[in-house]
PDB file of C-alpha atoms in Angstrom:
ATOM      1  CA  MET N  14      -0.193  -0.106  -0.123  1.00  0.00           C
ATOM      2  CA  LEU N  15       3.037   2.328   0.662  1.00  0.00           C
ATOM      3  CA  PRO N  16       2.558   3.179  -3.349  1.00  0.00           C
ATOM      4  CA  SER N  17      -0.513   4.269  -2.395  1.00  0.00           C
ATOM      5  CA  VAL N  18       0.307   6.779  -0.297  1.00  0.00           C
ATOM      6  CA  ALA N  19       1.837   9.466  -2.740  1.00  0.00           C
ATOM      7  CA  GLY N  20      -1.721   9.633  -3.722  1.00  0.00           C
ATOM      8  CA  LEU N  21      -3.396  11.421  -0.307  1.00  0.00           C
ATOM      9  CA  PRO N  22      -3.361  15.248   0.138  1.00  0.00           C
ATOM     10  CA  ALA N  23      -0.312  16.818   0.844  1.00  0.00           C
ATOM     11  CA  ARG N  24      -0.787  16.421   4.602  1.00  0.00           C
ATOM     12  CA  GLN N  25      -2.373  13.564   5.248  1.00  0.00           C
ATOM     13  CA  ALA N  26       0.900  11.631   2.971  1.00  0.00           C
ATOM     14  CA  GLN N  27       3.405  13.479   5.498  1.00  0.00           C
ATOM     15  CA  ALA N  28       1.332  12.682   8.691  1.00  0.00           C
ATOM     16  CA  LEU N  29       1.131   8.743   7.764  1.00  0.00           C
ATOM     17  CA  LEU N  30       4.918   8.477   6.408  1.00  0.00           C
ATOM     18  CA  GLY N  31       6.464  10.640   9.866  1.00  0.00           C
ATOM     19  CA  ALA N  32       4.127   7.976  11.532  1.00  0.00           C
ATOM     20  CA  LEU N  33       6.019   5.338   9.606  1.00  0.00           C
ATOM     21  CA  GLY N  34       9.569   6.306  10.553  1.00  0.00           C
ATOM     22  CA  LEU N  35       9.808   7.061   6.203  1.00  0.00           C
ATOM     23  CA  ALA N  36       9.612  11.313   5.753  1.00  0.00           C
ATOM     24  CA  ALA N  37      12.196  13.591   5.682  1.00  0.00           C
ATOM     25  CA  ASP N  38      11.750  15.590   8.564  1.00  0.00           C
ATOM     26  CA  ALA N  39      10.913  14.308  12.096  1.00  0.00           C
ATOM     27  CA  ALA N  40       7.624  16.242  12.815  1.00  0.00           C
ATOM     28  CA  ALA N  41       5.925  15.307  16.053  1.00  0.00           C
ATOM     29  CA  PRO N  42       3.391  12.630  14.790  1.00  0.00           C
ATOM     30  CA  ASP N  43      -0.056  14.424  14.987  1.00  0.00           C
ATOM     31  CA  PRO N  44      -2.237  11.770  15.492  1.00  0.00           C
ATOM     32  CA  LEU N  45      -5.846  12.557  14.563  1.00  0.00           C
ATOM     33  CA  LEU N  46      -3.927  13.517  11.019  1.00  0.00           C
ATOM     34  CA  THR N  47      -2.679  10.139  11.198  1.00  0.00           C
ATOM     35  CA  GLY N  48      -5.869   7.975  11.528  1.00  0.00           C
ATOM     36  CA  VAL N  49      -7.493  10.290   8.875  1.00  0.00           C
ATOM     37  CA  ALA N  50      -4.528   9.701   6.665  1.00  0.00           C
ATOM     38  CA  VAL N  51      -5.381   5.474   7.398  1.00  0.00           C
ATOM     39  CA  LEU N  52      -9.175   5.340   6.441  1.00  0.00           C
ATOM     40  CA  THR N  53      -8.969   7.862   3.129  1.00  0.00           C
ATOM     41  CA  LEU N  54      -5.371   4.998   2.041  1.00  0.00           C
ATOM     42  CA  LEU N  55      -8.108   2.742   2.702  1.00  0.00           C
ATOM     43  CA  SER N  56     -11.469   4.527   1.205  1.00  0.00           C
ATOM     44  CA  ASP N  57      -9.214   5.085  -1.571  1.00  0.00           C
ATOM     45  CA  LEU N  58      -8.031   1.191  -2.321  1.00  0.00           C
ATOM     46  CA  SER N  59     -11.874  -0.108  -1.179  1.00  0.00           C
ATOM     47  CA  GLU N  60     -12.611   2.165  -4.264  1.00  0.00           C
ATOM     48  CA  GLN N  61     -10.772  -0.250  -6.630  1.00  0.00           C
ATOM     49  CA  ALA N  62     -11.126  -3.391  -4.461  1.00  0.00           C
ATOM     50  CA  PRO N  63     -12.219  -4.962  -1.421  1.00  0.00           C
ATOM     51  CA  VAL N  64      -9.659  -4.160   1.028  1.00  0.00           C
ATOM     52  CA  LEU N  65      -8.875  -6.088   3.909  1.00  0.00           C
ATOM     53  CA  VAL N  66      -6.373  -5.531   6.792  1.00  0.00           C
ATOM     54  CA  VAL N  67      -5.388  -8.224   9.272  1.00  0.00           C
ATOM     55  CA  ALA N  68      -3.198  -7.168  12.457  1.00  0.00           C
ATOM     56  CA  ASP N  69      -2.304 -10.430  13.966  1.00  0.00           C
ATOM     57  CA  ASP N  70      -0.731 -10.025  17.584  1.00  0.00           C
ATOM     58  CA  ALA N  71      -3.226  -7.037  18.400  1.00  0.00           C
ATOM     59  CA  HIS N  72      -1.160  -6.912  22.233  1.00  0.00           C
ATOM     60  CA  TRP N  73       2.171  -6.064  20.796  1.00  0.00           C
ATOM     61  CA  LEU N  74       1.565  -2.685  18.708  1.00  0.00           C
ATOM     62  CA  ASP N  75       2.464  -0.057  19.853  1.00  0.00           C
ATOM     63  CA  ARG N  76      -0.793   2.811  21.237  1.00  0.00           C
ATOM     64  CA  SER N  77      -0.264   5.335  18.185  1.00  0.00           C
ATOM     65  CA  SER N  78      -0.895   1.920  15.868  1.00  0.00           C
ATOM     66  CA  LEU N  79      -3.900   0.999  17.868  1.00  0.00           C
ATOM     67  CA  ASP N  80      -5.475   4.390  17.514  1.00  0.00           C
ATOM     68  CA  ALA N  81      -4.877   5.158  14.498  1.00  0.00           C
ATOM     69  CA  LEU N  82      -6.334   1.462  13.257  1.00  0.00           C
ATOM     70  CA  ALA N  83      -9.329   2.118  16.006  1.00  0.00           C
ATOM     71  CA  PHE N  84     -10.190   5.818  14.559  1.00  0.00           C
ATOM     72  CA  ALA N  85     -10.404   3.845  10.508  1.00  0.00           C
ATOM     73  CA  ALA N  86     -12.074   1.280  12.255  1.00  0.00           C
ATOM     74  CA  SER N  87     -15.043   3.299  13.826  1.00  0.00           C
ATOM     75  CA  ARG N  88     -15.311   4.677  10.602  1.00  0.00           C
ATOM     76  CA  LEU N  89     -15.343   2.545   7.905  1.00  0.00           C
ATOM     77  CA  ASP N  90     -18.836   1.448   7.784  1.00  0.00           C
ATOM     78  CA  ALA N  91     -19.737   2.330   4.293  1.00  0.00           C
ATOM     79  CA  GLU N  92     -16.149   1.240   2.682  1.00  0.00           C
ATOM     80  CA  ARG N  93     -15.375  -1.985   0.480  1.00  0.00           C
ATOM     81  CA  VAL N  94     -13.083  -2.702   3.918  1.00  0.00           C
ATOM     82  CA  VAL N  95     -12.894  -5.674   6.713  1.00  0.00           C
ATOM     83  CA  LEU N  96     -10.136  -5.062   9.629  1.00  0.00           C
ATOM     84  CA  LEU N  97      -9.479  -7.895  11.195  1.00  0.00           C
ATOM     85  CA  VAL N  98      -7.162  -7.439  14.600  1.00  0.00           C
ATOM     86  CA  GLY N  99      -6.468 -10.884  16.249  1.00  0.00           C
ATOM     87  CA  ALA N 100      -4.943 -10.126  20.622  1.00  0.00           C
ATOM     88  CA  ARG N 101      -4.565 -12.452  23.736  1.00  0.00           C
ATOM     89  CA  GLY N 102      -6.558 -11.213  26.440  1.00  0.00           C
ATOM     90  CA  ALA N 103      -9.995 -11.447  28.253  1.00  0.00           C
ATOM     91  CA  ALA N 104      -9.905  -7.824  26.774  1.00  0.00           C
ATOM     92  CA  PRO N 105     -10.179  -6.381  23.105  1.00  0.00           C
ATOM     93  CA  PRO N 106      -6.867  -3.902  22.457  1.00  0.00           C
ATOM     94  CA  GLY N 107      -7.001  -0.541  23.945  1.00  0.00           C
ATOM     95  CA  GLY N 108      -9.518   1.121  21.270  1.00  0.00           C
ATOM     96  CA  PHE N 109     -10.999  -1.469  20.094  1.00  0.00           C
ATOM     97  CA  ASP N 110     -13.059  -1.856  22.990  1.00  0.00           C
ATOM     98  CA  ARG N 111     -15.624   0.872  21.932  1.00  0.00           C
ATOM     99  CA  GLY N 112     -18.470  -1.229  20.059  1.00  0.00           C
ATOM    100  CA  PHE N 113     -16.439  -3.641  17.776  1.00  0.00           C
ATOM    101  CA  PRO N 114     -18.013  -7.314  16.927  1.00  0.00           C
ATOM    102  CA  GLU N 115     -15.978  -9.668  19.002  1.00  0.00           C
ATOM    103  CA  LEU N 116     -15.535 -13.327  18.301  1.00  0.00           C
ATOM    104  CA  PRO N 117     -14.009 -15.412  21.797  1.00  0.00           C
ATOM    105  CA  LEU N 118     -11.432 -18.182  20.309  1.00  0.00           C
ATOM    106  CA  GLU N 119     -10.174 -20.728  22.563  1.00  0.00           C
ATOM    107  CA  PRO N 120      -6.810 -22.055  21.932  1.00  0.00           C
ATOM    108  CA  LEU N 121      -6.415 -24.854  19.411  1.00  0.00           C
ATOM    109  CA  SER N 122      -6.284 -28.549  20.627  1.00  0.00           C
ATOM    110  CA  ALA N 123      -3.587 -30.486  20.612  1.00  0.00           C
ATOM    111  CA  ALA N 124      -4.381 -32.619  17.711  1.00  0.00           C
ATOM    112  CA  ASP N 125      -5.606 -29.353  15.560  1.00  0.00           C
ATOM    113  CA  ALA N 126      -2.080 -28.218  16.575  1.00  0.00           C
ATOM    114  CA  SER N 127      -0.714 -31.025  15.238  1.00  0.00           C
ATOM    115  CA  ARG N 128      -2.994 -30.546  11.563  1.00  0.00           C
ATOM    116  CA  LEU N 129      -2.674 -26.996  11.708  1.00  0.00           C
ATOM    117  CA  LEU N 130       1.570 -27.602  11.804  1.00  0.00           C
ATOM    118  CA  ASP N 131       0.594 -30.737   9.184  1.00  0.00           C
ATOM    119  CA  LEU N 132      -0.699 -28.901   6.647  1.00  0.00           C
ATOM    120  CA  GLN N 133       2.162 -26.222   6.685  1.00  0.00           C
ATOM    121  CA  PRO N 134       4.410 -25.677   3.157  1.00  0.00           C
ATOM    122  CA  ARG N 135       7.358 -26.620   5.524  1.00  0.00           C
ATOM    123  CA  PRO N 136       5.579 -28.336   8.674  1.00  0.00           C
ATOM    124  CA  PRO N 137       8.207 -28.625  11.433  1.00  0.00           C
ATOM    125  CA  ARG N 138       9.851 -31.764  13.072  1.00  0.00           C
ATOM    126  CA  GLY N 139      11.901 -32.927  15.920  1.00  0.00           C
ATOM    127  CA  GLN N 140      12.636 -30.093  18.438  1.00  0.00           C
ATOM    128  CA  ALA N 141      11.147 -27.464  16.427  1.00  0.00           C
ATOM    129  CA  ARG N 142       7.772 -29.153  16.268  1.00  0.00           C
ATOM    130  CA  LEU N 143       8.003 -29.850  19.693  1.00  0.00           C
ATOM    131  CA  GLN N 144       8.266 -25.455  20.704  1.00  0.00           C
ATOM    132  CA  VAL N 145       5.547 -24.879  18.527  1.00  0.00           C
ATOM    133  CA  LEU N 146       3.140 -26.975  20.538  1.00  0.00           C
ATOM    134  CA  ALA N 147       3.958 -26.267  23.883  1.00  0.00           C
ATOM    135  CA  ARG N 148       3.299 -22.737  23.411  1.00  0.00           C
ATOM    136  CA  ARG N 149       0.309 -23.906  22.598  1.00  0.00           C
ATOM    137  CA  PRO N 150      -1.416 -21.872  26.287  1.00  0.00           C
ATOM    138  CA  GLY N 151      -2.038 -24.202  28.781  1.00  0.00           C
ATOM    139  CA  THR N 152       0.460 -26.466  27.954  1.00  0.00           C
ATOM    140  CA  ARG N 153       4.325 -26.530  29.823  1.00  0.00           C
ATOM    141  CA  TRP N 154       7.364 -27.268  28.049  1.00  0.00           C
ATOM    142  CA  ARG N 155       8.843 -30.896  27.818  1.00  0.00           C
TER     143      ARG N 155
END
């Protein structure tokens, strides 16, 4: 999506590039302008084709990124954009706790986790496989 930033209004493009650490001048980030830039970018892209944005492990995202995504997500109802945010924990990540639909998922069973690994292009084997399976919640390292 980065080449599409050039099509944004100048201030929005500058704010978004600054937030991404790609701007020549390091101006202080403007959270509102960055959120508007993300919204405009996604809206523009959705005019060409439907857009799916996936933010997995959102609990590890910085506060500014979460704020920009939440700002855009709360205004995307009329756009052909779906934003899927995955995070661990009992509560949604900050900014996504205001009426967004939620689908709580339980950890995979050992058998399902093993089947999922088998479906990978290069399934881990031996010790690497045991380490991946041991990362499942409720599993102890052996």
